[in-house]
Backbone as a ProteinNet text record, in pm:
[ID]
protein_1_A
[PRIMARY]
MSNKNIWNAIFSNQEWGKYPSEDLIRFIAKNFYQVENRLDVKILELGCGPGANIWFLAREGFSFCGIDCSSTAIEQASLRLDKEFPNWRQYGELIVGDVHNLPYDSELFDAVIDNECIYCADYETAKDIYNAAWRVTKYNGKLYSRTFASGSWGDGCGEHTGYNRWVCTEGPLTGKGQSRFTSLDDVFELVKNYNVDSIEKITRTENNMKNIVSEFLILCSKI
[TERTIARY]
66.4	2.8	97.5	48.7	134.2	127.3	233.1	194.7	77.3	14.5	-78	-236	-200	-326.5	-325	-217.4	-189.9	-211.9	-192.7	-250.8	-398.2	-435.7	-588.9	-682.4	-632.8	-726.2	-721.4	-563.3	-554.4	-653.6	-646.1	-715.8	-871.9	-932	-1052.1	-1129.5	-1040.3	-1075.2	-999.3	-910.2	-884.2	-908.3	-939.6	-948.1	-821	-807.4	-677.4	-688.5	-550.1	-567.9	-587.3	-672.5	-723	-633.2	-518.4	-463.4	-299.6	-258.1	-60.4	-8.1	98.9	174.6	217.1	271.3	317	455.2	531.5	666.8	665.8	544.6	514.3	446.1	338.2	337.5	446.8	522.4	621.3	721.1	747.8	879.2	768.3	617.3	561.9	587.5	546.4	520.1	664.6	784	907.7	955.6	906.2	959.2	883.8	744.8	663.6	547.9	508.3	423	418.6	553.6	607.6	603.8	566.6	547.4	418.8	389.9	304.5	171.2	190.2	82	96.5	66.4	71.2	59.7	-2.7	-60.1	65.5	145.1	297.2	381.8	338.2	424.4	377.4	443.5	388.7	440.7	395.5	462.2	403.8	449.5	411.3	424.5	352.6	327.5	360.4	485.9	501.5	425.3	305.7	231.5	159.3	66.9	-2.9	-103.6	-159	-282.5	-411.2	-485.4	-616.9	-634.5	-480.8	-492.2	-488.3	-429.3	-426.2	-330.8	-213.3	-130	-187.6	-236.4	-272.9	-395.8	-478.1	-579.4	-505.3	-437.7	-353.4	-299.6	-221	-178.2	-305.1	-401.7	-515.6	-575.3	-597.7	-643.3	-555.2	-432.7	-351.6	-306.9	-364.9	-361.6	-255.9	-184.8	-97.4	-88.5	-37.8	-53.5	7	-39	-11.5	-48	63.6	30.8	86.3	-84.2	-30.2	-24.2	68.6	84.8	84.1	-33.1	-57.5	-77.3	16.4	-27.8	-194.4	-240.1	-339.3	-473	-533	-658.4	-765.1	-783	-890.2	-817.6	-679.9	-680.6	-681.1	-664.6	-684.3	-823.4	-918.7	-1065.1	-1082	-1027.5	-1044.5	-1024	-928.6	-873.4	-927.6	-996.2	-1065.8	-1189.9	-1271.1	-1377	-1399.4	-1266.4	-1245.3	-1237	-1153.4	-1117.5	-1260.8	-1352.1	-1455.4	-1563.7	-1556.5	-1671.5	-1598.3	-1485.5	-1435.7	-1399.8	-1334.4	-1253.4	-1315.2	-1401.8	-1482.1	-1416.2	-1343.4	-1219.6	-1132.9	-1097.2	-935.9	-856	-919.6	-854.2	-818.4	-861.9	-812.4	-643.5	-618.7	-452.2	-389.7	-448.8	-431.9	-459.8	-381.2	-381.7	-398.4	-429.9	-404.5	-432.3	-293.3	-329.7	-261.5	-308.9	-269.5	-151.1	-53	91.6	190.6	287.3	419.4	533.7	557.4	656.9	797.2	798.3	942.7	978.8	823.2	861.6	781.7	819.5	743.1	714.1	611.3	507	578.3	646.3	646.1	767.4	762.8	866.1	994.4	1126.7	1219.7	1218.7	1269.4	1227.3	1118.4	1001.5	884	806	869.9	816.4	915.2	831	920.1	939.9	890.1	900.2	850.4	873.6	865	833.6	716.4	681.3	733.9	790.1	777.4	754.8	606.9	587	547.9	646.8	649.5	607.6	652.5	612.1	748.2	852.7	951.9	1017	979.9	1024.8	966.9	886.8	806.8	919.4	993.2	1037.1	1205	1258.5	1362.3	1513.7	1604.5	1697.4	1754.8	1747	1795.7	1704	1574.6	1439.1	1473.5	1471.7	1450.7	1547.1	1680.2	1770.1	1705.7	1612.4	1646.1	1507.9	1407.3	1284.1	1345.2	1407.6	1493.4	1567.4	1635.1	1675.4	1577.5	1435.4	1346.1	1286.1	1288.8	1237.5	1305.4	1467.6	1562.1	1506	1493.6	1505.9	1403.4	1269.8	1149.9	1164.5	1242.6	1255.8	1333.4	1277.5	1352.2	1479.7	1581.5	1720.6	1639.9	1708.3	1677.1	1555.8	1484.6	1348.5	1404.1	1300.8	1315.8	1253.5	1324.4	1252.5	1256.1	1109.2	1080.2	1048.1	1126.7	1133.8	1102.2	1037.3	1017.2	977.8	1069.5	1095.5	1150.2	1092.8	1157.9	1269	1340	1456.7	1507.2	1600.9	1674.9	1686.5	1608.9	1591.6	1427.5	1373.4	1220.6	1168.7	1027.4	969.4	917.3	977.3	962	1040.2	1144.4	1268	1313.6	1354.2	1432.8	1335.4	1183.8	1084.9	1020.3	974	891.1	1000.1	956.9	1012.3	1128.9	1234.7	1370.1	1374.3	1371.3	1330.6	1410.5	1539.9	1611.3	1684.6	1809.8	1865.7	1808.6	1797.9	1712.4	1570.5	1495.9	1375.9	1288.4	1186.3	1097.1	960.4	894.2	727.2	748.6	687.3	698.3	588.1	600.9	486.6	515.2	577.9	534.3	507.6	455.4	474.5	379.3	377.2	282.1	277.5	398.4	405.2	350.3	323.4	234	128.6	127.5	-4.5	12.8	145.7	157.7	293.7	285.7	355.2	529.8	613.8	742.7	764.4	880.2	889.6	1077.1	1114	1248.6	1289	1382.8	1423.1	1566.3	1563.6	1691.4	1816.1	1931.5	1997.1	2055.4	2160.9	2175.7	2282	2370.7	2451.3	2369.3	2283.8	2143.4	2124.9	2095.8	2008.5	2154.5	2235.3	2334.4	2356.5	2357.2	2358	2230.1	2138.5	1991.2	1950.3	2043.6	1982.7	2111.3	2233.1	2351.4	2318.9	2251.6	2222.3	2212	2130	2096.5	2190.1	2178	2223.2	2174.2	2184.5	2108.8	2105.1	2001.6	1975.5	1938.2	1919.9	1889.8	1824.4	1889.4	1822.3	1773.4	1664.3	1619.8	1574.2	1597.8	1479.2	1350.2	1264.6	1098.9	1108.9	1086.2	1067.2	954.8	885.7	757.6	762.5	716.1	706.4	510.1	495.8	347.1	363.3	268.1	252.8	305.4	269.6	339.1	499.6	555	690.3	790.7	698.1	734	839.5	761	806	858.8	965.3	997.7	1005.7	906.1	886.8	975.1	1049.2	1170.9	1166.7	1151	1158.1	1265.1	1292.7	1420.9	1334.2	1361.6	1317.9	1426.5	1385.5	1504.2	1480.8	1514.9	1496.3	1656.5	1604	1728.1	1668.3	1827.3	1763.7	1834.4	1768	1840.1	1908	2048.2	2116.2	2227.9
-116.5	-0.5	140	211.4	351.8	420.8	502.6	583.2	701.1	741.2	849.3	719.6	619	532	468.7	461.6	456.3	552	680.7	779.5	817.3	784.1	814.2	717	626	493.7	548.6	595.4	627.6	763.6	818.9	963.8	974.6	841.4	796.8	730.4	683	569.5	600.1	700.9	689.9	867.2	894	1041.8	1077.7	1233.4	1278.4	1386.2	1413.6	1519.3	1661.9	1724.6	1881.8	2002.5	1942.8	2100.3	2075.7	2185.9	2165.3	2153.6	2086.7	2080	2204.5	2163.5	2257.2	2334.5	2216.2	2288.9	2385.1	2335.6	2392.8	2551.2	2582.1	2683.1	2793.9	2738.9	2823	2846.5	2747.3	2804.6	2899.1	2937.1	3009.3	3135.8	3148.8	3269.7	3303.9	3263.4	3271.1	3383.6	3329	3361.3	3491.1	3493.1	3550.3	3625.5	3591.3	3679.2	3795.5	3881.1	4016.7	4077	4008.6	4089.4	4159.3	4271.2	4387.7	4363.3	4283.5	4250.6	4096.4	4018.4	3829.6	3817.6	3843.7	3836.2	3813.7	3885.2	3939	3801.8	3697.5	3620	3492.3	3442	3313.1	3190.9	3108	2954.4	2814.4	2733.7	2631.8	2539.1	2421.8	2286.2	2172.8	2108.2	1973.5	1860.2	1794	1660.9	1754.7	1831.1	1915.6	1786.5	1686	1605.9	1698.8	1629.6	1723.6	1881.7	1916.9	2015.7	2090.8	2048.1	2093	2194.9	2205	2325.1	2402.7	2388.9	2479.4	2538.7	2473.7	2541.6	2667.9	2616.1	2730.7	2857.3	2810.6	2903.1	3035.6	2969.5	3046.4	3104.4	3068	3172.7	3241.1	3209.2	3329.1	3421	3435.6	3531	3535	3414.1	3399.3	3370.2	3385.4	3336	3167.2	3106.3	2940.8	2864.2	2796.7	2693.6	2538.2	2453.2	2323.9	2236.6	2131.1	2033.4	1872.9	1802.7	1672.7	1602.6	1466.8	1374.4	1318.5	1316	1277.6	1349.4	1312.8	1382.6	1426.8	1281.7	1269.8	1386.2	1401.9	1475.7	1631.4	1663.7	1810.2	1852	1743	1765.7	1795	1719.6	1704.3	1852.1	1888.9	2030.1	2133.2	2170.4	2238.3	2291.1	2157.3	2130.5	2212.7	2160.4	2232.9	2404	2444.3	2600.3	2651.2	2577.7	2660.1	2652.5	2613.8	2647.8	2735.7	2706.6	2796.5	2955	2930.7	3075.2	3076.4	3129.6	3097.3	3175.6	3262.9	3382.3	3318.8	3193.9	3157.1	3170.5	3124.6	3152.9	3255.4	3371.8	3468.1	3489.7	3419	3434.1	3282.6	3177.8	3042.6	2970.7	2863.2	2770.1	2602.1	2470.4	2384.4	2359.6	2217.2	2124.1	2013.9	1940.9	1758.1	1761.5	1752.7	1725.6	1636.4	1656.5	1574.9	1655.5	1645.9	1747.7	1702	1627.7	1575.1	1728	1758.1	1806	1962.9	2037.5	2144.1	2242.8	2279.1	2371.1	2519.5	2603.2	2725.8	2767	2903.5	2968.9	2960.7	3007.5	3021.5	3113.3	3127.7	3216.1	3286.2	3215.2	3240.7	3258.7	3137.6	3136.2	3202.1	3201.9	3276.1	3150.6	3062.8	2926.6	2808.3	2667	2544.7	2446.3	2414.2	2307	2186.7	2054.1	1937	1854.2	1839.2	1757.9	1636.8	1532.3	1375.9	1375.4	1446.5	1447.8	1346.6	1397.2	1334.4	1225.8	1201.3	1031.9	928.5	969.5	863.7	844.2	922.5	916.6	809	768.8	718	802.1	794.7	843.7	942.6	894.6	971.8	1110.2	1053.8	1140.2	1252.2	1195.6	1288.3	1422.5	1385.7	1465.6	1575.4	1508	1646.3	1697.8	1654	1741.1	1833.7	1832.1	1899.6	2018.5	1986.5	2064.7	2130.7	2073	2145	2252.3	2248	2325.9	2445.2	2412.8	2541.8	2634.4	2575.2	2650.3	2737.7	2697.8	2766	2860.3	2871.4	2944.8	3087.6	3195.5	3307.9	3350.5	3355.8	3389.8	3481.6	3416.6	3442.9	3384.8	3291.5	3186.4	3102.7	3032.6	2906.9	2807.8	2647.8	2569.2	2459.8	2427.4	2315.4	2181.8	2077.4	1938.2	1837.4	1776.5	1676.8	1551.5	1445.8	1322	1242.3	1079.5	966.5	960.5	952.7	894.8	763	735.9	601.1	546.2	412.7	379.7	372.7	477.7	472.4	340.1	348.2	214.3	181.3	53.2	-0.6	40.6	68.9	116.9	-65.4	-124.2	-280.2	-355	-341.6	-441.5	-434.6	-564.9	-569.1	-575.5	-564.9	-576.5	-462.7	-449	-409.2	-305.6	-190.9	-209	-55.6	-48.4	74.2	97.2	189.1	277.2	288.5	218.5	281.6	275.6	218.7	236.6	84.7	80.3	-61.1	-30.8	-119.7	-135.5	-209	-104.3	-126.8	-238.2	-308	-433.7	-395.2	-299.8	-255	-100.6	-82.4	98.3	196	306.5	383.5	376.3	354.6	334.2	234.7	123.4	-21.2	76.7	-6.6	34.9	186.1	239.9	359.6	358	255.5	227.6	232.1	263.7	264.9	392.3	378.1	473.6	478.2	572.5	559.8	676.1	622	654.7	713.7	843.6	906.4	908.2	894.4	924.9	1063.6	1069.9	1279.2	1286.8	1197.8	1180.8	1224.4	1162.8	1184.4	1319.4	1378.3	1497.1	1594.9	1602.7	1705.5	1687.9	1567.5	1571.1	1624.3	1571.8	1581.9	1738.6	1817.5	1963.1	2041.9	1995.2	2061.8	2174.5	2250.9	2323.5	2461.6	2441.5	2526.1	2547.6	2640.8	2668.8	2603.6	2528.4	2452.5	2529.2	2606.6	2682.6	2563.8	2445.6	2362.2	2221.1	2134.6	1971.2	1962.8	1925.2	1864.6	1717.1	1634.2	1503.5	1506.9	1463.8	1444	1313.8	1311.1	1110.4	1113.1	1010.4	985.3	811.3	762.2	628.7	594.8	470.5	386.9	251.7	209.3	101.4	95.8	147.6	141.5	165.9	272.8	288.1	189.4	68.4	-12.9	-32.7	50.8	135	312.3	303.1	435.4	528.7	605.5	661.8	847.7	817.7	920.3	1034.7	1130.9	1216.4	1309.8	1359.8	1468.1	1616.9	1719.5	1850.3	1921.6	1962.5	2023.9	2177.4	2259.7	2405.5	2476.2	2555.7	2559.1	2715.4	2757.3	2910.7	2847.9	2977.8	2975.7	3120.2	3084.8	3221.1	3237.6
-23.8	12.2	23.6	-92	-66.4	64.9	77.6	171.7	176	55.5	48.5	101.9	57.1	86.6	227.7	263.5	444	515.5	481.8	561.9	531.2	419	373	474.2	495.1	563.6	710.4	751.4	887.8	925	835.8	883.7	888.5	795.8	806.4	882	958.5	1063.5	1217.8	1176.9	1346.4	1375.2	1517.2	1544.1	1564.4	1531.5	1529.6	1648.3	1670.7	1783.2	1702.3	1785.8	1718.3	1805.2	1866.1	1906.5	1914.4	1915.5	1873.3	1995.9	2015	2102.7	2184.9	2301.7	2386.6	2317	2293.6	2248.4	2092.6	2013.5	1889.6	1941.6	2023.9	2056.2	2133.3	2180.9	2236.3	2115.9	2048.9	1912.2	1828.4	1797	1755.8	1829.6	1987.7	2033.9	2058.2	2084.9	2092.6	1956.3	1839.9	1721.7	1682.3	1671.9	1602.7	1652.2	1797.4	1844.1	1850.9	1894.7	1881.9	1751	1632.3	1499.6	1527.2	1470.8	1474	1383.5	1339.2	1173.7	1136.9	1221.6	1203.9	1086.5	973.7	877.6	747.2	819.8	746	767.7	867.8	886.6	840.9	718.2	648.3	668	742.6	780.5	700.2	668.7	633.6	686.8	670.4	766.2	644.9	673.6	582.1	669.7	593.8	649.5	749.9	713.4	816.9	860	814	834	844	913	978.5	982.5	1041.7	1048.1	1226.4	1324.6	1419.2	1439	1380.4	1424.6	1315	1157.1	1074.8	1174.2	1243.8	1316.7	1403.4	1458.4	1568.1	1520.7	1367.3	1313.7	1233	1233.4	1203.4	1320.1	1430.8	1541.2	1584.7	1552.5	1606.4	1495	1404.6	1263.9	1198.5	1169.2	1108.1	948.8	832.8	698.3	714.1	637.5	639.5	525.8	483.7	384.8	444.2	451.8	476.4	318.1	329.4	228.5	316.3	254.2	318.7	182.5	168.1	81.6	90.7	197.4	217.7	173.1	81.8	73.5	151.6	219.2	367.9	433.3	458.2	577.7	538.2	415.7	376.4	354.3	318.8	317.8	512.7	569.4	732	775.1	744.9	787.2	733.6	573.5	545	614.7	659.1	687.5	824.6	896.3	1056.6	1037.4	944.2	949	843	780.3	701.7	851.6	945.7	1032.8	1134.9	1171.2	1283	1192.3	1107.7	1031.1	907.5	874.1	714.3	607.8	652	574	577.7	618.1	605.5	491.1	382.6	225	211.2	282.5	226.3	290.3	351.9	454.6	440.4	391.4	416.3	271.1	299.9	150.8	199	162.6	190.1	95.3	47.8	-81.1	-55.6	-132.2	-179.4	-263.6	-153.6	-272.7	-218.2	-278.4	-236	-168.3	-26.3	18.7	-37	-59.1	-172.1	-277.3	-344	-456.4	-386.2	-345.4	-296.6	-406.9	-422.7	-517.9	-492.9	-420.6	-377.8	-443	-426.2	-437.6	-318.7	-387.9	-308.5	-193.7	-68.5	36.6	37.2	28.4	41.7	210.8	283.7	419.5	544.6	642.4	771	843.4	834.5	889.6	848.9	841.7	797.1	952.4	921.2	1037.2	988.7	1034.2	1029.9	1149.8	1167.6	1299.5	1276.2	1294.5	1253.1	1123	1004.9	887.6	798.1	804.6	747.1	780.2	900.8	953.6	857.3	795.3	701.4	602.6	562.4	426	451.9	347.8	372.9	400	444.7	470.4	381.5	230.4	136	98.4	57.2	39.9	156.5	282.7	402.7	388.7	361.1	331.2	185.6	78.7	-12.6	54	146.9	173.5	286.7	349.2	440.1	364.3	249.1	144.2	141	61.5	-24.7	103.9	179.5	305.7	332.4	315.1	341.8	259.9	92.6	-33.3	-16.4	53.3	49.5	167.7	264.9	397.2	323.7	389	385.6	498.2	440.5	536.6	648.7	774.7	896.3	949.3	870.3	888.8	970.9	991.5	1120.7	1085.5	1120.7	1103.2	1218.7	1252.6	1360.9	1313.3	1346.6	1302.5	1429.5	1411.3	1544.1	1477.6	1518.9	1455.5	1547.3	1542.2	1635.6	1596.7	1692.9	1773.4	1780.2	1740.1	1748.7	1922.1	1914.4	2039.3	2092.3	2016.9	2054.7	2024.6	2114.9	2110.7	1946.6	1891.5	1762.9	1659.3	1693.8	1669.5	1654.3	1518.1	1577.9	1544.8	1549.8	1540.2	1396.3	1393.1	1224.6	1110.5	1012.8	859.5	859.6	831.9	821	652.6	648	489.8	459.3	512.5	497.5	592.5	553.8	698.3	788.7	931.9	1038.2	987.8	913.8	894.9	867.5	945.7	977.5	951.4	920.8	950.5	1054.8	1158.1	1303.3	1337.8	1414.7	1449.4	1607.2	1722.6	1769.3	1836.5	1938.5	1918.6	1896.6	1898.3	1817.6	1682.3	1594.2	1475.3	1384.7	1510.2	1439.9	1324.6	1215.2	1122.6	1045.5	1022.7	1013.6	877.9	831	694.7	766.5	638.3	721	794.3	873.2	973.8	1003.5	996.2	1011.6	1132.1	1211.7	1378.3	1308.4	1390.9	1385.5	1487.6	1445.9	1567.2	1545	1656.6	1667.3	1535.1	1500.4	1397	1287	1246.6	1138.2	1129	1262.9	1273.1	1211.5	1234	1181.3	1035.4	955.2	864	775.2	800.3	734.3	759.1	854.9	854.3	842.6	793.5	713.8	689.3	594.6	550.7	624.5	745.1	849.6	938.2	1017.9	1178.2	1275.5	1333	1455.1	1568.5	1618	1733.5	1871.4	1858.4	1948.8	1910.9	1988	1975.4	2104	2156.3	2248.9	2228.7	2329.3	2313.3	2415.4	2357.5	2418.3	2454.7	2594	2603.2	2697.7	2665	2731.4	2762.5	2858.2	2901.3	2841.5	2798.2	2795.9	2847.3	2893.8	2951.4	3088.1	3173.7	3321.1	3315.2	3206	3203.2	3133.1	3057.9	3016.4	2895.6	2824.7	2706.4	2681.1	2612.2	2572.7	2462.8	2462.7	2321.5	2312.1	2242	2232.1	2091.1	2111.2	1989.7	1968.3	1877.9	1857.8	1835.3	1927.2	1880.4	1818.4	1668.3	1607	1559.5	1620.4	1583.1	1514	1406.7	1318.5	1276.2	1236.4	1112.1	1024.3	920	797	795.3	785	815.8	673.6
[MASK]
+++++++++++++++++++++++++++++++++++++++++++++++++++++++++++++++++++++++++++++++++++++++++++++++++++++++++++++++++++++++++++++++++++++++++++++++++++++++++++++++++++++++++++++++++++++++++++++++++++++++++++++++++++++++++++++++

């Protein structure tokens, strides 16, 4: 099954989160809340899904674009925005598309968000996606990237399909196609065109602390 079909099925059959994470809110607040006219700030989300982060950007008055391979997700995100922000198309755009081939001009966005999107791509394709994100980001613009870390629950379980990549049979990525786990060394190679502002590890436990889910939160600037 293709990635597109997998995610269409997931978004059709599973309830998805409706609100952004605290660390994404902090990222936006730190970098852009002080801007006098927030509509002057344009933010792209890769793999926007049903639009939890897009909803937040619309609510806070920013211009935005969201792209996702799943037509189901884009439809769900659009319906939510239609209901809560009827004029959102005046400052926002949602499209079905391939994050590997971003259909945007260079230096268009003040920030690019990757909230567990690029981990779905194999390592070499992930390099290309980060490079594409760099291309469409303005100089002095920002990158927010959250991706599953090596050793997280599911890493090493199931079918091995490539470098650090698995069809997981355990953990939160079960049933979500091919998942790539990122080492710290990988991080620096993947975002080598950027200036790395910070790398943090977000960790939680599941099943009464039996299993550990770990993600890298990578914040970068284009300088």
